[in-house]
mmCIF file of C-alpha atoms in Angstrom:
data_model
loop_
_atom_site.group_PDB
_atom_site.id
_atom_site.type_symbol
_atom_site.label_atom_id
_atom_site.label_comp_id
_atom_site.label_asym_id
_atom_site.label_seq_id
_atom_site.Cartn_x
_atom_site.Cartn_y
_atom_site.Cartn_z
ATOM 1 C CA MET R 272 -128.043 67.176 52.946
ATOM 2 C CA TRP R 273 -125.096 65.389 53.752
ATOM 3 C CA SER R 274 -123.347 68.337 52.168
ATOM 4 C CA ARG R 275 -124.221 71.035 54.225
ATOM 5 C CA ILE R 276 -123.833 68.579 57.032
ATOM 6 C CA LYS R 277 -120.035 68.082 56.610
ATOM 7 C CA ARG R 278 -119.355 71.774 55.336
ATOM 8 C CA LEU R 279 -121.530 73.280 59.311
ATOM 9 C CA ILE R 280 -119.022 70.606 61.126
ATOM 10 C CA GLU R 281 -115.689 72.016 59.324
ATOM 11 C CA ILE R 282 -116.622 75.673 60.216
ATOM 12 C CA VAL R 283 -116.843 74.300 63.138
ATOM 13 C CA LYS R 284 -113.967 72.315 63.702
ATOM 14 C CA GLY R 285 -112.004 75.816 61.832
ATOM 15 C CA PHE R 286 -112.362 77.210 64.971
ATOM 16 C CA GLY R 287 -109.556 75.296 66.815
ATOM 17 C CA GLN R 288 -109.114 71.347 67.739
ATOM 18 C CA GLU R 289 -110.865 71.882 70.763
ATOM 19 C CA LYS R 290 -113.995 72.569 69.285
ATOM 20 C CA GLU R 291 -116.362 69.967 69.297
ATOM 21 C CA ALA R 292 -119.338 69.469 66.478
ATOM 22 C CA VAL R 293 -122.939 67.887 68.746
ATOM 23 C CA PHE R 294 -125.133 66.584 66.035
ATOM 24 C CA HIS R 295 -128.242 67.349 67.285
ATOM 25 C CA ARG R 296 -132.236 65.299 68.162
ATOM 26 C CA ALA R 297 -133.216 65.457 64.622
ATOM 27 C CA PHE R 298 -130.479 62.194 64.622
ATOM 28 C CA ASP R 299 -134.337 60.958 66.424
ATOM 29 C CA CYS R 300 -136.037 61.140 63.004
ATOM 30 C CA ALA R 301 -133.346 59.045 61.194
ATOM 31 C CA ALA R 302 -134.931 55.984 58.896
ATOM 32 C CA ASN R 303 -131.777 53.831 59.510
ATOM 33 C CA PRO R 304 -130.311 55.303 62.834
ATOM 34 C CA PHE R 305 -127.493 52.611 62.952
ATOM 35 C CA GLU R 306 -126.835 53.643 59.144
ATOM 36 C CA THR R 307 -127.126 57.120 59.058
ATOM 37 C CA MET R 308 -124.582 57.743 62.992
ATOM 38 C CA GLU R 309 -121.897 55.589 60.547
ATOM 39 C CA ARG R 310 -121.703 58.313 58.029
ATOM 40 C CA LEU R 311 -122.087 60.974 61.091
ATOM 41 C CA ILE R 312 -118.936 59.330 63.062
ATOM 42 C CA GLU R 313 -117.379 59.540 58.640
ATOM 43 C CA LEU R 314 -118.100 63.483 58.296
ATOM 44 C CA GLY R 315 -116.125 63.830 61.741
ATOM 45 C CA VAL R 316 -118.949 64.076 64.485
ATOM 46 C CA ASP R 317 -118.148 63.789 67.798
ATOM 47 C CA ARG R 318 -121.153 63.535 70.011
ATOM 48 C CA VAL R 319 -124.944 62.682 68.992
ATOM 49 C CA LEU R 320 -127.644 64.423 71.407
ATOM 50 C CA THR R 321 -130.561 61.528 70.700
ATOM 51 C CA SER R 322 -133.025 59.997 72.446
ATOM 52 C CA GLY R 323 -133.068 56.389 71.302
ATOM 53 C CA LEU R 324 -135.803 58.074 68.427
ATOM 54 C CA LYS R 325 -138.574 58.314 70.858
ATOM 55 C CA PRO R 326 -139.880 61.138 72.432
ATOM 56 C CA LYS R 327 -138.016 60.636 75.702
ATOM 57 C CA ALA R 328 -134.853 59.375 76.617
ATOM 58 C CA VAL R 329 -136.005 56.961 79.261
ATOM 59 C CA ASP R 330 -138.341 55.152 75.898
ATOM 60 C CA GLY R 331 -135.301 55.117 74.344
ATOM 61 C CA MET R 332 -133.106 52.758 76.664
ATOM 62 C CA GLU R 333 -132.891 49.572 74.383
ATOM 63 C CA MET R 334 -132.266 52.286 71.064
ATOM 64 C CA LEU R 335 -129.596 54.071 73.656
ATOM 65 C CA CYS R 336 -127.359 50.761 75.012
ATOM 66 C CA LYS R 337 -127.611 49.863 70.879
ATOM 67 C CA LEU R 338 -126.453 52.964 69.559
ATOM 68 C CA GLN R 339 -123.570 52.777 73.315
ATOM 69 C CA THR R 340 -122.366 49.342 72.513
ATOM 70 C CA ALA R 341 -122.162 49.339 68.182
ATOM 71 C CA TYR R 342 -120.414 53.041 68.070
ATOM 72 C CA GLY R 343 -119.879 54.014 72.074
ATOM 73 C CA ASP R 344 -115.948 54.184 71.289
ATOM 74 C CA ARG R 345 -116.307 56.093 68.420
ATOM 75 C CA ILE R 346 -118.513 58.485 69.203
ATOM 76 C CA GLN R 347 -120.673 59.834 71.929
ATOM 77 C CA ILE R 348 -124.255 59.196 72.955
ATOM 78 C CA LEU R 349 -125.582 62.280 74.850
ATOM 79 C CA ALA R 350 -128.964 61.123 75.963
ATOM 80 C CA GLY R 351 -131.805 63.386 75.477
ATOM 81 C CA SER R 352 -134.965 64.785 75.828
ATOM 82 C CA GLY R 353 -137.564 64.133 79.819
ATOM 83 C CA VAL R 354 -134.408 63.342 81.750
ATOM 84 C CA ASN R 355 -133.831 64.845 85.306
ATOM 85 C CA VAL R 356 -133.428 63.369 88.328
ATOM 86 C CA THR R 357 -134.819 61.107 89.501
ATOM 87 C CA ASN R 358 -133.962 59.293 86.597
ATOM 88 C CA ALA R 359 -130.540 59.859 84.720
ATOM 89 C CA SER R 360 -129.061 57.144 86.985
ATOM 90 C CA GLN R 361 -131.346 54.949 85.838
ATOM 91 C CA LEU R 362 -130.957 55.630 82.400
ATOM 92 C CA MET R 363 -126.911 55.272 82.837
ATOM 93 C CA ASP R 364 -126.568 52.529 84.046
ATOM 94 C CA ASP R 365 -129.230 50.502 81.968
ATOM 95 C CA THR R 366 -127.986 51.830 78.556
ATOM 96 C CA GLY R 367 -123.832 52.137 79.787
ATOM 97 C CA ILE R 368 -124.050 55.748 78.679
ATOM 98 C CA SER R 369 -121.389 57.886 79.969
ATOM 99 C CA GLN R 370 -123.370 61.011 79.845
ATOM 100 C CA VAL R 371 -126.691 63.133 79.770
ATOM 101 C CA HIS R 372 -128.667 66.403 78.802
ATOM 102 C CA SER R 373 -130.989 67.376 81.518
ATOM 103 C CA SER R 374 -132.799 70.775 80.950
ATOM 104 C CA CYS R 375 -132.798 71.026 84.828
ATOM 105 C CA LYS R 376 -135.956 72.988 84.351
ATOM 106 C CA ASP R 377 -138.596 74.681 87.095
ATOM 107 C CA TRP R 378 -140.903 78.073 86.727
ATOM 108 C CA LEU R 379 -140.424 81.517 88.371
ATOM 109 C CA GLN R 380 -143.740 83.069 88.537
ATOM 110 C CA ASP R 381 -144.331 86.779 87.288
ATOM 111 C CA ASP R 382 -147.405 88.713 87.799
ATOM 112 C CA THR R 383 -147.006 91.307 84.347
ATOM 113 C CA THR R 384 -147.119 88.360 81.985
ATOM 114 C CA VAL R 385 -149.950 88.756 81.141
ATOM 115 C CA GLY R 386 -152.162 91.744 81.639
ATOM 116 C CA ASP R 387 -156.480 92.614 80.119
ATOM 117 C CA ALA R 388 -155.658 92.821 77.487
ATOM 118 C CA VAL R 389 -151.795 91.272 76.467
ATOM 119 C CA SER R 390 -150.279 87.968 76.836
ATOM 120 C CA PHE R 391 -146.656 87.109 76.995
ATOM 121 C CA SER R 392 -146.773 83.953 78.696
ATOM 122 C CA MET R 393 -145.110 80.705 76.832
ATOM 123 C CA VAL R 394 -147.632 78.439 77.883
ATOM 124 C CA SER R 395 -151.159 78.422 78.916
ATOM 125 C CA GLY R 396 -152.814 76.375 82.218
ATOM 126 C CA GLU R 397 -151.495 77.365 86.446
ATOM 127 C CA LYS R 398 -148.457 77.999 85.113
ATOM 128 C CA GLU R 399 -149.617 80.517 82.253
ATOM 129 C CA SER R 400 -147.810 83.643 84.862
ATOM 130 C CA CYS R 401 -144.642 81.843 84.636
ATOM 131 C CA TYR R 402 -141.325 82.002 82.948
ATOM 132 C CA ASP R 403 -139.147 78.431 83.359
ATOM 133 C CA VAL R 404 -135.677 78.895 84.419
ATOM 134 C CA VAL R 405 -132.101 76.184 85.375
ATOM 135 C CA SER R 406 -133.023 75.615 88.196
ATOM 136 C CA ARG R 407 -129.313 75.867 90.368
ATOM 137 C CA GLN R 408 -131.522 73.020 93.073
ATOM 138 C CA LEU R 409 -132.366 70.459 90.296
ATOM 139 C CA VAL R 410 -128.773 70.923 88.304
ATOM 140 C CA GLU R 411 -127.007 70.057 92.038
ATOM 141 C CA GLU R 412 -129.094 67.622 92.962
ATOM 142 C CA LEU R 413 -128.377 65.605 89.549
ATOM 143 C CA LEU R 414 -125.183 65.820 89.811
ATOM 144 C CA LYS R 415 -124.672 64.496 93.654
ATOM 145 C CA ARG R 416 -126.452 62.237 92.410
ATOM 146 C CA VAL R 417 -124.343 60.918 89.067
ATOM 147 C CA GLU R 418 -121.390 61.444 91.357
ATOM 148 C CA ALA R 419 -122.881 59.179 94.074
ATOM 149 C CA ARG R 420 -123.706 56.703 91.154
ATOM 150 C CA GLU R 421 -119.749 56.615 89.357
ATOM 151 C CA ALA R 422 -118.889 55.937 93.301
ATOM 152 C CA GLU R 423 -121.133 53.205 93.290
ATOM 153 C CA THR R 424 -118.836 51.639 90.206
ATOM 154 C CA CYS R 425 -115.715 52.997 91.004
#
């Protein structure tokens, strides 16, 4: 496994010095996150997207804080999963991380999604005839709140 990860990092970095290798949330399945983080740093990973080994980042804040404290000067910790307008600033404050990943998801209605005999719906229930999009309004609000947080700490 590590040899494949190393090869992927070499490929990414081979595209130029500005390219960064980001390790996704597979990190959250690590049996020993501290050994895994050390190995990822050795291999040249620049950033790790993690929810702190929990389904949602707000549930993994304790681990996110530990990772940031132990490795934040050597690798970027990017908190993701369930991060939204209402919790991003608090997550950053409580863990010391400086980056969050959020889908800022919203739903748009599309009545052509479901027909009499065929459904192209990705979800069931009340959102069955909707599709998900990145909400400009949610992105702007998230940025506004994070920037306000940064202004308060300066």
